[in-house]
Coordinates of C-alpha atoms in Angstrom, one line a residue:
Chain A
M1 CA 0.0 0.0 0.0
A2 CA 2.7 2.5 1.0
K3 CA 4.6 1.6 -2.2
Y4 CA 1.5 2.3 -4.2
V5 CA 1.1 5.7 -2.6
V6 CA 4.7 6.7 -3.2
K7 CA 4.5 5.5 -6.8
R8 CA 1.4 7.6 -7.4
L9 CA 3.0 10.6 -5.8
L10 CA 6.1 10.3 -7.9
L11 CA 4.0 9.9 -11.1
I12 CA 2.3 13.2 -10.5
I13 CA 5.5 15.2 -10.8
P14 CA 6.1 14.9 -14.6
I15 CA 2.5 15.7 -15.2
I16 CA 2.8 18.9 -13.1
L17 CA 6.0 19.8 -15.1
L18 CA 4.1 19.2 -18.3
V19 CA 1.1 21.3 -17.2
I20 CA 3.3 24.2 -16.2
F21 CA 5.1 23.8 -19.6
I22 CA 1.8 24.0 -21.5
V23 CA 0.4 27.0 -19.6
F24 CA 3.8 28.8 -19.7
N25 CA 4.0 28.4 -23.5
I26 CA 0.4 29.3 -24.2
L27 CA 0.6 32.5 -22.2
N28 CA 4.1 33.3 -23.6
I29 CA 2.7 33.9 -27.0
T30 CA 0.3 36.6 -25.6
P31 CA 1.0 39.7 -27.6
G32 CA 2.9 42.5 -25.8
D33 CA 6.1 42.3 -23.7
P34 CA 5.7 42.6 -19.9
A35 CA 7.6 45.9 -19.6
T36 CA 5.2 47.6 -22.1
I37 CA 2.3 46.2 -20.1
I38 CA 3.7 47.5 -16.8
L39 CA 5.0 50.9 -17.9
G40 CA 2.4 51.6 -20.6
K41 CA 2.9 52.3 -24.3
D42 CA 4.1 55.8 -23.8
A43 CA 7.1 54.9 -21.7
P44 CA 10.6 55.6 -23.1
Q45 CA 12.0 52.7 -25.0
E46 CA 15.2 52.6 -22.8
A47 CA 13.1 52.2 -19.7
I48 CA 11.1 49.4 -21.3
D49 CA 14.2 47.6 -22.5
Q50 CA 15.8 47.8 -19.1
L51 CA 12.8 46.5 -17.3
N52 CA 12.4 43.6 -19.7
K53 CA 16.0 42.7 -19.0
E54 CA 15.4 42.9 -15.3
L55 CA 12.5 40.5 -15.7
G56 CA 14.7 38.1 -17.6
M57 CA 12.8 38.5 -20.9
D58 CA 16.1 38.6 -22.9
K59 CA 16.8 34.9 -22.0
P60 CA 15.5 32.0 -24.0
V61 CA 12.1 30.6 -23.3
M62 CA 13.3 27.2 -22.0
Q63 CA 15.6 29.0 -19.5
R64 CA 12.7 31.1 -18.3
Y65 CA 10.5 28.0 -18.0
L66 CA 13.1 26.3 -15.8
K67 CA 13.4 29.3 -13.6
Y68 CA 9.6 29.5 -13.3
V69 CA 9.4 25.8 -12.3
T70 CA 12.2 26.1 -9.7
D71 CA 10.6 29.2 -8.3
A72 CA 7.2 27.5 -8.3
A73 CA 8.6 24.6 -6.3
K74 CA 9.4 27.2 -3.6
L75 CA 5.8 28.5 -4.0
D76 CA 7.1 31.7 -5.7
F77 CA 4.9 32.3 -8.7
G78 CA 6.3 35.8 -9.6
T79 CA 5.0 39.3 -9.1
S80 CA 1.7 40.8 -10.4
Y81 CA 2.3 43.3 -13.2
R82 CA -0.5 45.5 -11.8
S83 CA -0.5 45.5 -8.1
G84 CA 3.2 44.6 -7.6
K85 CA 2.2 42.1 -4.9
S86 CA 3.5 38.5 -5.0
V87 CA 1.2 36.2 -7.0
S88 CA 1.1 33.5 -4.2
E89 CA 0.0 36.2 -1.7
E90 CA -2.8 37.2 -4.2
I91 CA -3.9 33.6 -4.7
L92 CA -3.9 32.8 -1.0
S93 CA -6.0 35.9 -0.2
K94 CA -8.6 35.2 -2.9
F95 CA -8.7 31.4 -2.7
P96 CA -10.7 30.9 0.6
T97 CA -13.8 32.4 -1.0
T98 CA -13.6 30.1 -4.0
L99 CA -12.8 27.0 -1.8
K100 CA -15.7 27.8 0.5
L101 CA -18.1 28.1 -2.5
A102 CA -16.8 24.8 -4.0
I103 CA -17.0 22.8 -0.8
L104 CA -20.5 24.1 0.0
S105 CA -21.6 23.2 -3.5
V106 CA -20.2 19.7 -3.3
I107 CA -22.0 19.1 0.0
V108 CA -25.3 20.4 -1.3
S109 CA -25.0 18.5 -4.6
S110 CA -24.1 15.2 -2.9
L111 CA -26.9 15.6 -0.3
I112 CA -29.4 16.1 -3.1
G113 CA -27.9 14.0 -5.9
I114 CA -26.8 10.7 -4.3
P115 CA -30.1 9.9 -2.4
L116 CA -32.2 10.8 -5.5
G117 CA -30.0 8.6 -7.7
I118 CA -30.4 5.6 -5.3
V119 CA -34.2 6.0 -5.0
S120 CA -34.8 6.4 -8.7
A121 CA -32.7 3.3 -9.4
I122 CA -34.6 1.2 -6.9
R123 CA -37.9 2.5 -8.4
Q124 CA -36.8 2.4 -12.0
Y125 CA -39.4 4.0 -14.5
S126 CA -41.4 5.5 -11.6
V127 CA -42.6 9.1 -11.8
L128 CA -39.7 10.2 -9.7
D129 CA -37.3 8.3 -11.9
V130 CA -38.6 9.9 -15.1
T131 CA -38.8 13.4 -13.6
L132 CA -35.2 13.0 -12.5
T133 CA -34.0 11.9 -15.9
V134 CA -35.7 14.8 -17.6
S135 CA -34.7 17.4 -15.1
S136 CA -31.0 16.2 -15.0
L137 CA -30.8 16.5 -18.8
F138 CA -32.4 20.0 -18.5
L139 CA -30.0 21.1 -15.8
A140 CA -27.1 19.8 -17.9
S141 CA -28.2 22.2 -20.6
V142 CA -28.4 25.3 -18.5
P143 CA -25.3 27.5 -18.5
G144 CA -24.2 28.5 -15.0
F145 CA -24.2 32.2 -15.7
W146 CA -27.8 32.1 -16.9
L147 CA -29.0 30.0 -14.0
G148 CA -27.3 32.5 -11.7
L149 CA -29.0 35.4 -13.4
M150 CA -32.4 33.8 -13.2
L151 CA -32.0 33.1 -9.5
I152 CA -31.0 36.8 -9.0
L153 CA -34.1 37.8 -11.0
I154 CA -36.4 35.7 -8.9
F155 CA -35.0 35.8 -5.4
S156 CA -33.3 39.3 -5.3
L157 CA -35.2 41.5 -7.8
M158 CA -38.7 40.1 -7.6
L159 CA -38.9 38.6 -4.1
G160 CA -36.2 40.6 -2.4
L161 CA -35.2 37.7 -0.3
L162 CA -31.5 37.3 -1.0
P163 CA -28.6 39.6 -1.7
S164 CA -27.3 39.4 -5.3
N165 CA -23.8 40.7 -4.8
G166 CA -20.9 40.3 -2.4
I167 CA -19.9 37.8 0.3
G168 CA -20.9 39.5 3.6
S169 CA -23.0 36.7 5.1
I170 CA -24.1 33.1 4.7
K171 CA -27.1 34.5 2.8
H172 CA -24.7 35.7 0.1
Y173 CA -23.7 32.1 -0.5
I174 CA -27.1 30.6 -1.0
M175 CA -27.6 31.5 -4.7
P176 CA -24.0 30.9 -5.9
V177 CA -24.0 27.5 -4.2
L178 CA -27.4 26.6 -5.8
T179 CA -26.1 27.8 -9.2
L180 CA -23.1 25.5 -8.9
G181 CA -24.7 22.7 -6.9
L182 CA -27.9 22.0 -8.8
P183 CA -26.4 21.0 -12.2
S184 CA -23.7 19.0 -10.3
A185 CA -26.5 17.3 -8.2
A186 CA -28.3 16.3 -11.4
F187 CA -25.1 14.8 -12.8
L188 CA -24.4 12.9 -9.5
A189 CA -28.0 11.6 -9.4
R190 CA -27.7 10.3 -12.9
M191 CA -24.4 8.6 -12.3
T192 CA -25.5 7.1 -9.0
R193 CA -28.6 5.8 -10.7
T194 CA -26.5 4.1 -13.5
T195 CA -24.1 2.4 -11.1
M196 CA -26.9 1.4 -8.8
L197 CA -28.8 -0.2 -11.7
E198 CA -25.7 -2.0 -12.8
T199 CA -25.0 -3.3 -9.3
M200 CA -28.5 -4.6 -9.0
R201 CA -27.9 -6.7 -12.2
Q202 CA -24.8 -8.5 -10.6
D203 CA -24.7 -12.2 -9.8
Y204 CA -24.3 -11.7 -6.1
I205 CA -27.5 -9.7 -5.9
R206 CA -29.3 -12.6 -7.6
T207 CA -27.7 -15.0 -5.1
A208 CA -28.9 -12.9 -2.2
K209 CA -32.4 -12.8 -3.7
A210 CA -32.3 -16.6 -4.2
K211 CA -31.3 -17.0 -0.6
G212 CA -34.5 -15.2 0.3
A213 CA -33.0 -12.0 1.7
S214 CA -35.5 -9.1 2.0
K215 CA -35.4 -6.3 -0.5
S216 CA -34.2 -3.7 2.1
R217 CA -31.4 -6.1 3.3
I218 CA -30.3 -6.6 -0.3
I219 CA -30.1 -2.9 -0.9
N220 CA -28.5 -1.9 2.4
K221 CA -26.1 -4.8 2.9
H222 CA -25.2 -5.9 -0.6
A223 CA -25.9 -3.2 -3.3
L224 CA -25.2 0.2 -1.7
K225 CA -21.6 -0.4 -0.7
N226 CA -20.7 -1.6 -4.2
A227 CA -22.8 1.0 -6.0
L228 CA -21.4 4.0 -4.1
M229 CA -17.8 3.2 -4.8
P230 CA -17.7 4.7 -8.3
V231 CA -19.6 7.6 -6.9
I232 CA -16.6 8.6 -4.9
T233 CA -14.6 9.1 -8.1
M234 CA -17.5 11.2 -9.5
L235 CA -17.6 13.3 -6.4
G236 CA -13.9 14.1 -6.8
M237 CA -14.4 14.9 -10.5
S238 CA -17.4 17.2 -9.8
F239 CA -15.5 18.9 -7.0
A240 CA -12.6 19.6 -9.4
G241 CA -15.1 20.7 -12.0
L242 CA -16.8 23.1 -9.5
L243 CA -13.4 24.8 -8.9
G244 CA -13.3 25.7 -12.6
G245 CA -17.0 26.5 -12.6
T246 CA -16.7 29.1 -9.9
I247 CA -15.0 31.5 -12.5
V248 CA -18.3 32.5 -14.1
V249 CA -20.4 32.2 -11.0
E250 CA -18.1 34.5 -9.0
L251 CA -18.4 37.0 -11.9
V252 CA -22.3 36.9 -11.9
F253 CA -22.6 37.2 -8.1
G254 CA -19.7 39.7 -7.7
M255 CA -17.7 37.5 -5.4
P256 CA -14.1 38.5 -4.9
G257 CA -12.7 35.0 -5.3
L258 CA -9.9 33.4 -7.4
G259 CA -12.2 33.2 -10.5
S260 CA -13.0 36.9 -10.7
T261 CA -9.3 37.6 -10.0
I262 CA -8.4 35.5 -13.1
I263 CA -10.9 37.2 -15.3
T264 CA -9.7 40.7 -14.3
A265 CA -6.1 39.6 -14.7
I266 CA -6.8 38.3 -18.2
K267 CA -8.5 41.5 -19.3
M268 CA -5.6 43.6 -17.8
K269 CA -2.9 41.3 -19.3
D270 CA -1.6 40.5 -15.8
I271 CA 0.1 37.3 -17.1
P272 CA 1.8 36.2 -13.8
I273 CA -1.5 36.1 -12.0
V274 CA -3.2 34.2 -14.8
M275 CA -0.3 31.8 -15.0
G276 CA 0.0 31.3 -11.3
S277 CA -3.7 30.7 -10.7
T278 CA -4.1 28.3 -13.7
V279 CA -1.1 26.3 -12.5
F280 CA -2.4 26.4 -8.9
L281 CA -5.9 25.2 -9.9
S282 CA -4.5 22.5 -12.2
I283 CA -2.2 21.1 -9.5
L284 CA -5.1 21.2 -7.0
F285 CA -7.2 19.2 -9.5
M286 CA -4.5 16.6 -9.8
I287 CA -4.2 16.3 -6.0
I288 CA -7.9 15.9 -5.6
M289 CA -8.0 13.1 -8.2
L290 CA -5.0 11.5 -6.6
I291 CA -6.7 11.5 -3.2
V292 CA -9.8 10.0 -4.8
D293 CA -7.8 7.2 -6.3
L294 CA -6.1 6.5 -3.0
I295 CA -9.3 6.4 -1.1
Y296 CA -10.6 4.1 -3.8
A297 CA -7.7 1.8 -3.4
F298 CA -8.1 1.9 0.3
I299 CA -11.7 0.9 0.5
D300 CA -12.0 -1.4 -2.5
P301 CA -11.0 -4.9 -1.4
R302 CA -10.4 -5.9 -5.0
I303 CA -7.7 -3.3 -5.6
K304 CA -6.3 -3.8 -2.1
A305 CA -5.8 -7.5 -2.8
Q306 CA -4.0 -6.6 -6.1
L307 CA -1.6 -4.3 -4.3
K308 CA -0.6 -6.9 -1.7
Chain B
M1 CA -44.1 -5.4 -41.2
K2 CA -41.3 -3.4 -39.7
K3 CA -39.2 -6.5 -39.0
K4 CA -39.4 -7.5 -42.6
K5 CA -38.1 -4.2 -43.7
V6 CA -35.0 -4.5 -41.6
V7 CA -34.3 -8.0 -42.9
L8 CA -34.8 -6.9 -46.6
N9 CA -32.3 -4.0 -46.3
N10 CA -29.5 -6.1 -45.3
K11 CA -26.7 -3.7 -46.1
Q12 CA -28.3 -0.8 -44.4
S13 CA -29.6 -2.9 -41.6
Q14 CA -27.5 -1.3 -38.9
I15 CA -28.4 2.3 -39.7
A16 CA -32.0 1.3 -40.3
D17 CA -32.1 -0.5 -37.0
V18 CA -30.7 2.5 -35.1
W19 CA -33.1 4.9 -36.9
F20 CA -36.0 2.6 -36.1
R21 CA -35.2 2.5 -32.4
L22 CA -34.4 6.2 -32.3
R23 CA -37.8 7.0 -33.9
K24 CA -39.6 5.3 -31.1
N25 CA -37.8 7.6 -28.6
K26 CA -40.1 10.6 -28.3
T27 CA -37.8 13.0 -26.4
A28 CA -35.0 12.3 -28.9
M29 CA -37.2 13.1 -31.8
V30 CA -38.3 16.3 -30.2
G31 CA -34.6 17.2 -29.8
L32 CA -33.9 16.4 -33.5
F33 CA -37.0 18.4 -34.6
I34 CA -35.8 21.5 -32.6
I35 CA -32.3 21.1 -34.0
I36 CA -33.7 21.1 -37.5
I37 CA -35.7 24.3 -36.8
I38 CA -32.7 26.1 -35.4
L39 CA -30.6 24.9 -38.4
F40 CA -33.3 26.4 -40.6
F41 CA -33.1 29.7 -38.8
A42 CA -29.4 29.8 -39.0
L43 CA -29.3 29.0 -42.7
F44 CA -32.0 31.4 -43.7
A45 CA -31.3 34.1 -41.1
D46 CA -30.7 36.7 -43.9
F47 CA -34.1 36.1 -45.4
I48 CA -35.9 36.3 -42.0
A49 CA -34.2 39.6 -41.0
D50 CA -31.7 41.8 -42.7
Y51 CA -28.4 41.8 -40.8
D52 CA -27.4 45.5 -41.3
T53 CA -30.7 47.2 -40.8
K54 CA -32.4 44.9 -38.2
V55 CA -29.6 43.3 -36.3
I56 CA -26.9 45.9 -36.1
E57 CA -28.5 49.3 -36.8
Q58 CA -29.6 51.2 -33.7
N59 CA -33.1 52.6 -33.6
P60 CA -33.4 54.7 -30.4
V61 CA -37.1 55.5 -30.9
E62 CA -38.0 51.9 -30.3
R63 CA -35.6 51.1 -27.5
L64 CA -36.5 48.8 -24.6
Q65 CA -39.9 47.7 -25.8
G66 CA -41.6 44.7 -24.4
P67 CA -42.9 41.9 -26.6
S68 CA -45.5 43.0 -29.1
F69 CA -46.8 41.9 -32.5
K70 CA -44.2 44.0 -34.3
H71 CA -41.3 42.7 -32.1
I72 CA -42.3 39.3 -30.7
F73 CA -39.4 39.2 -28.2
G74 CA -39.3 43.0 -27.8
T75 CA -36.4 45.3 -28.5
D76 CA -33.0 45.9 -26.7
A77 CA -31.4 49.0 -25.2
Y78 CA -30.5 50.2 -28.7
G79 CA -33.9 49.6 -30.2
R80 CA -32.9 46.5 -32.1
D81 CA -35.4 43.7 -32.6
L82 CA -34.5 40.9 -30.2
F83 CA -36.0 38.2 -32.4
A84 CA -33.8 39.1 -35.4
R85 CA -30.8 39.1 -33.1
I86 CA -31.7 35.7 -31.7
V87 CA -32.1 34.2 -35.2
H88 CA -28.8 35.5 -36.3
G89 CA -27.2 34.4 -33.1
A90 CA -28.1 30.8 -34.0
R91 CA -25.4 31.0 -36.6
Y92 CA -22.7 31.6 -34.0
S93 CA -23.9 29.0 -31.6
L94 CA -24.4 26.3 -34.2
S95 CA -21.0 26.9 -35.7
F96 CA -19.3 26.9 -32.3
G97 CA -21.1 23.7 -31.3
V98 CA -21.0 21.8 -34.5
V99 CA -17.8 23.0 -36.3
C100 CA -15.7 22.9 -33.1
T101 CA -17.0 19.4 -32.3
I102 CA -16.0 18.2 -35.8
I103 CA -12.6 19.8 -35.5
S104 CA -12.0 18.2 -32.1
L105 CA -13.4 14.9 -33.4
I106 CA -10.8 14.9 -36.2
G107 CA -8.0 16.0 -33.8
G108 CA -9.0 13.6 -31.1
G109 CA -9.6 10.8 -33.6
I110 CA -6.1 11.1 -35.0
L111 CA -4.5 11.2 -31.6
G112 CA -6.7 8.5 -30.1
A113 CA -6.5 6.1 -33.0
T114 CA -2.7 6.5 -33.3
S115 CA -2.4 5.8 -29.6
A116 CA -4.6 2.7 -29.7
F117 CA -3.0 1.3 -32.9
F118 CA 0.7 1.7 -32.0
G119 CA 0.4 1.2 -28.3
G120 CA 3.6 1.1 -26.2
K121 CA 5.7 4.2 -26.1
V122 CA 3.7 6.2 -28.6
D123 CA 0.5 5.5 -26.6
N124 CA 2.3 6.5 -23.4
I125 CA 3.6 9.8 -24.7
I126 CA 0.4 10.9 -26.3
M127 CA -1.7 9.9 -23.3
R128 CA 0.5 11.6 -20.8
I129 CA 0.4 14.9 -22.8
L130 CA -3.3 14.6 -23.0
D131 CA -3.5 13.9 -19.3
A132 CA -1.7 17.1 -18.6
F133 CA -4.2 19.0 -20.8
M134 CA -7.1 17.5 -19.0
C135 CA -5.8 18.7 -15.6
I136 CA -6.2 22.3 -16.7
P137 CA -9.8 23.3 -16.2
A138 CA -11.4 23.6 -19.7
M139 CA -12.7 27.1 -19.0
L140 CA -9.2 28.3 -18.0
L141 CA -7.5 26.6 -20.9
S142 CA -9.8 28.3 -23.4
L143 CA -9.5 31.6 -21.6
S144 CA -5.7 31.5 -21.7
L145 CA -5.8 30.4 -25.4
V146 CA -8.1 33.3 -26.3
S147 CA -6.0 35.8 -24.4
A148 CA -2.9 34.4 -26.2
L149 CA -4.3 34.2 -29.7
G150 CA -6.4 37.4 -29.4
P151 CA -10.2 37.7 -30.0
G152 CA -11.9 36.9 -33.3
L153 CA -14.1 34.1 -34.5
E154 CA -11.4 31.7 -35.7
N155 CA -9.3 32.1 -32.6
I156 CA -12.2 31.4 -30.3
M157 CA -13.0 28.4 -32.4
I158 CA -9.5 27.1 -32.1
A159 CA -9.4 27.7 -28.3
I160 CA -12.7 25.9 -27.8
S161 CA -11.7 23.0 -30.0
I162 CA -8.4 22.5 -28.3
S163 CA -10.0 22.2 -24.9
S164 CA -12.2 19.4 -26.1
I165 CA -9.7 17.4 -28.1
P166 CA -8.2 15.4 -25.1
G167 CA -11.6 14.1 -24.1
F168 CA -12.4 12.8 -27.6
A169 CA -8.9 11.3 -27.9
R170 CA -9.5 9.3 -24.8
V171 CA -12.9 8.1 -25.8
I172 CA -11.8 7.2 -29.3
R173 CA -8.7 5.4 -28.0
S174 CA -10.7 3.2 -25.6
V175 CA -13.4 2.4 -28.3
V176 CA -10.8 1.5 -30.9
L177 CA -8.9 -0.6 -28.3
T178 CA -11.9 -2.7 -27.5
V179 CA -12.9 -3.1 -31.2
V180 CA -9.4 -4.1 -32.3
R181 CA -9.4 -6.9 -29.7
E182 CA -12.7 -8.4 -31.0
E183 CA -12.6 -11.8 -32.8
Y184 CA -14.1 -10.5 -36.0
I185 CA -11.2 -8.2 -36.5
E186 CA -8.9 -11.1 -36.0
A187 CA -11.0 -13.1 -38.4
A188 CA -10.7 -10.4 -41.0
R189 CA -7.0 -10.2 -40.6
A190 CA -6.7 -14.0 -40.9
C191 CA -8.6 -13.9 -44.1
G192 CA -5.9 -11.6 -45.5
V193 CA -8.0 -8.3 -45.5
S194 CA -5.7 -5.3 -45.8
T195 CA -5.2 -3.0 -42.8
T196 CA -6.9 0.0 -44.5
R197 CA -9.9 -2.2 -45.5
T198 CA -10.0 -3.6 -42.0
I199 CA -10.1 -0.2 -40.4
I200 CA -12.7 1.3 -42.8
L201 CA -15.0 -1.7 -43.2
H202 CA -14.7 -3.5 -39.8
V203 CA -13.3 -1.2 -37.1
L204 CA -15.0 2.1 -37.9
P205 CA -18.6 0.9 -38.2
N206 CA -18.3 -0.9 -34.9
A207 CA -16.5 2.0 -33.1
I208 CA -18.6 4.8 -34.4
G209 CA -21.6 4.4 -32.1
P210 CA -20.1 5.7 -28.8
I211 CA -18.2 8.3 -30.7
I212 CA -21.4 9.8 -32.2
V213 CA -23.1 9.9 -28.8
N214 CA -20.1 11.7 -27.3
A215 CA -20.0 14.1 -30.2
T216 CA -23.7 15.0 -29.9
M217 CA -23.4 15.6 -26.2
N218 CA -20.2 17.6 -26.8
V219 CA -22.0 20.0 -29.1
A220 CA -24.2 21.1 -26.2
G221 CA -21.2 21.6 -23.9
L222 CA -19.4 23.6 -26.5
I223 CA -22.4 25.9 -27.2
M224 CA -22.5 26.7 -23.5
A225 CA -18.7 27.1 -23.2
A226 CA -18.7 29.5 -26.2
A227 CA -21.6 31.5 -24.8
G228 CA -19.7 31.6 -21.4
L229 CA -16.6 33.1 -23.1
S230 CA -18.7 35.8 -24.8
F231 CA -20.5 36.4 -21.5
I232 CA -17.2 37.1 -19.7
G233 CA -16.3 39.4 -22.5
M234 CA -13.5 37.2 -23.9
G235 CA -15.5 35.8 -26.9
I236 CA -17.6 37.4 -29.6
Q237 CA -17.9 41.1 -28.9
P238 CA -21.1 43.2 -29.0
P239 CA -22.8 44.4 -31.2
S240 CA -22.5 41.0 -32.8
P241 CA -25.6 39.0 -31.9
E242 CA -24.0 36.2 -30.0
W243 CA -26.3 34.9 -27.3
G244 CA -23.8 35.0 -24.5
A245 CA -22.7 38.5 -25.5
M246 CA -26.3 39.7 -25.6
L247 CA -26.8 38.3 -22.0
S248 CA -23.8 40.2 -20.7
E249 CA -25.0 43.4 -22.4
A250 CA -28.5 43.0 -21.0
Q251 CA -27.4 42.4 -17.4
I252 CA -27.7 46.0 -16.4
Y253 CA -31.3 46.3 -17.6
M254 CA -32.3 43.1 -15.8
R255 CA -34.4 44.7 -13.1
L256 CA -36.8 46.6 -15.4
Y257 CA -36.5 44.6 -18.6
P258 CA -36.1 40.9 -17.6
H259 CA -37.0 39.7 -21.1
L260 CA -33.6 40.9 -22.3
V261 CA -31.9 38.4 -20.1
F262 CA -34.5 35.7 -20.3
V263 CA -34.8 35.3 -24.1
P264 CA -31.1 34.8 -25.1
G265 CA -30.5 32.5 -22.2
L266 CA -33.5 30.4 -23.1
A267 CA -32.2 30.2 -26.6
I268 CA -28.9 28.7 -25.3
V269 CA -30.8 26.3 -23.0
I270 CA -33.2 25.1 -25.8
T271 CA -30.4 24.5 -28.2
A272 CA -28.2 22.7 -25.7
L273 CA -31.1 20.7 -24.4
S274 CA -32.0 19.5 -28.0
F275 CA -28.5 18.2 -28.6
N276 CA -28.5 16.5 -25.1
L277 CA -31.9 14.9 -25.8
L278 CA -30.8 13.6 -29.2
G279 CA -27.5 12.4 -27.7
D280 CA -29.3 10.6 -24.9
G281 CA -31.7 8.9 -27.3
L282 CA -28.8 8.0 -29.6
S283 CA -26.9 6.3 -26.8
E284 CA -30.0 4.2 -26.0
A285 CA -30.6 3.4 -29.7
L286 CA -27.0 2.5 -30.3
D287 CA -26.7 0.3 -27.2
P288 CA -26.5 -3.3 -28.5
R289 CA -28.1 -4.5 -25.3
M290 CA -31.3 -2.6 -26.2
K291 CA -31.7 -4.7 -29.4
D292 CA -34.9 -6.8 -29.7

């Protein structure tokens, strides 16, 4: 087991290097050199040249990439072009809002999605099941920004119940969490339903039925444990997806999180912030997926046996 | 009756079979029907409303009107007919959804099939690079690509296509891998059928089902992604009638003129939903377990 964990941890390193390489090269072809962005177009050419040199822009791309990676290993992602603050400081000050939003959304979506998925699998083709299938397809077709705007329209502008902007209180989080959580709940419900239906078709369920076990015993003792295992992977995936989804939702609800920081940075060509946040979120995604895989290996006796 | 028909058209039996099962699926047919209507609007947009005078030209006298006989969806803040703008916007959404899906299908197909056929080191290298791409949240990847390439229709299309290539490559790789291992492929090879012929006649028809389902669902995702980019202000710019851009323009008028936000959003939802319904129906119709 320990060997497996170490192996997986080591395997993640080349992927991280590759991710940084991709992001670095994409953002490197962004038009405009950093000194012109920082000092403005009207600055004297000598000053621009000098600042570019100070920033290391005269060195080849590969060399700059290596410097970026070694700095990033020390959690130094460079300095913002606009505010002059360090990028890691900026990320750490904005990230808690985004993380809070993502965690609350995961909790809400799994509390709604998983039980609904189980019940509609047990009662396949019932009214609840059909409603769930249709509404999950519908929610999969609603873009987050529009769902958010519609919630604002109903609950803030028409009913005046909830604030539409800011992060002052827990009330401010209700609509953003619903915007992110509802589509994710629909996805989870659908997936849970599929795995549960597949489990119910397994031989050991038939054996249990043949032995005369009651329906509730079959579901609680035999089916649920096996059906919920793939759901853990999906939870991890949807959590990672929510971290990306917060970008638009933060914009709609005017929340000062990492997402709105990235959008502002892209519009203002503040490349270090864009690069740092993208790398940060991608690494976070990898770590979440790794943790999910490890949990999976830990609780699934089949994988556990293979590792021994 | 119907069974006879399937048996008679032996050569087309697979397609006929799938079509027969798809036709029984009401929701999928509703999806297909709406897609055809949207396609019709997109193709004949210029006949329905003139681009320069109706969609772009401002008409302050008629600004911010509610729905009426003259303007069924009302007018926007510049007095432009919302219906005309929605109709022309269908062109953007369909081209983003369909064209970008085709591009990423080709890209993903080449990468995935190469990976599956050669295996070993080639497979490893391609898949690790794609893994790295998949770790970057799709929205962030296309945002960085747009900011690097600059705005403009082609660049946005490239950015969106690239972000969905890795997913396709993975699906196509795994589908091709399972098909190649089947006995009928081995039989074809044993009979001395050439590799090209094997791929075209035996591998492709058997691998295409899951790929079509994925592509259909992907169209919906890309339509929403493209609208999202324009909503943020990094995609198609106003006054072009892109649905996401229209939404972001209308946001400030939301309190007093909610129809300005409601209509473009609903257009996105209906289009995406139709593709999802069709994809869902296709996945059922193409599932071999559903036969008979």
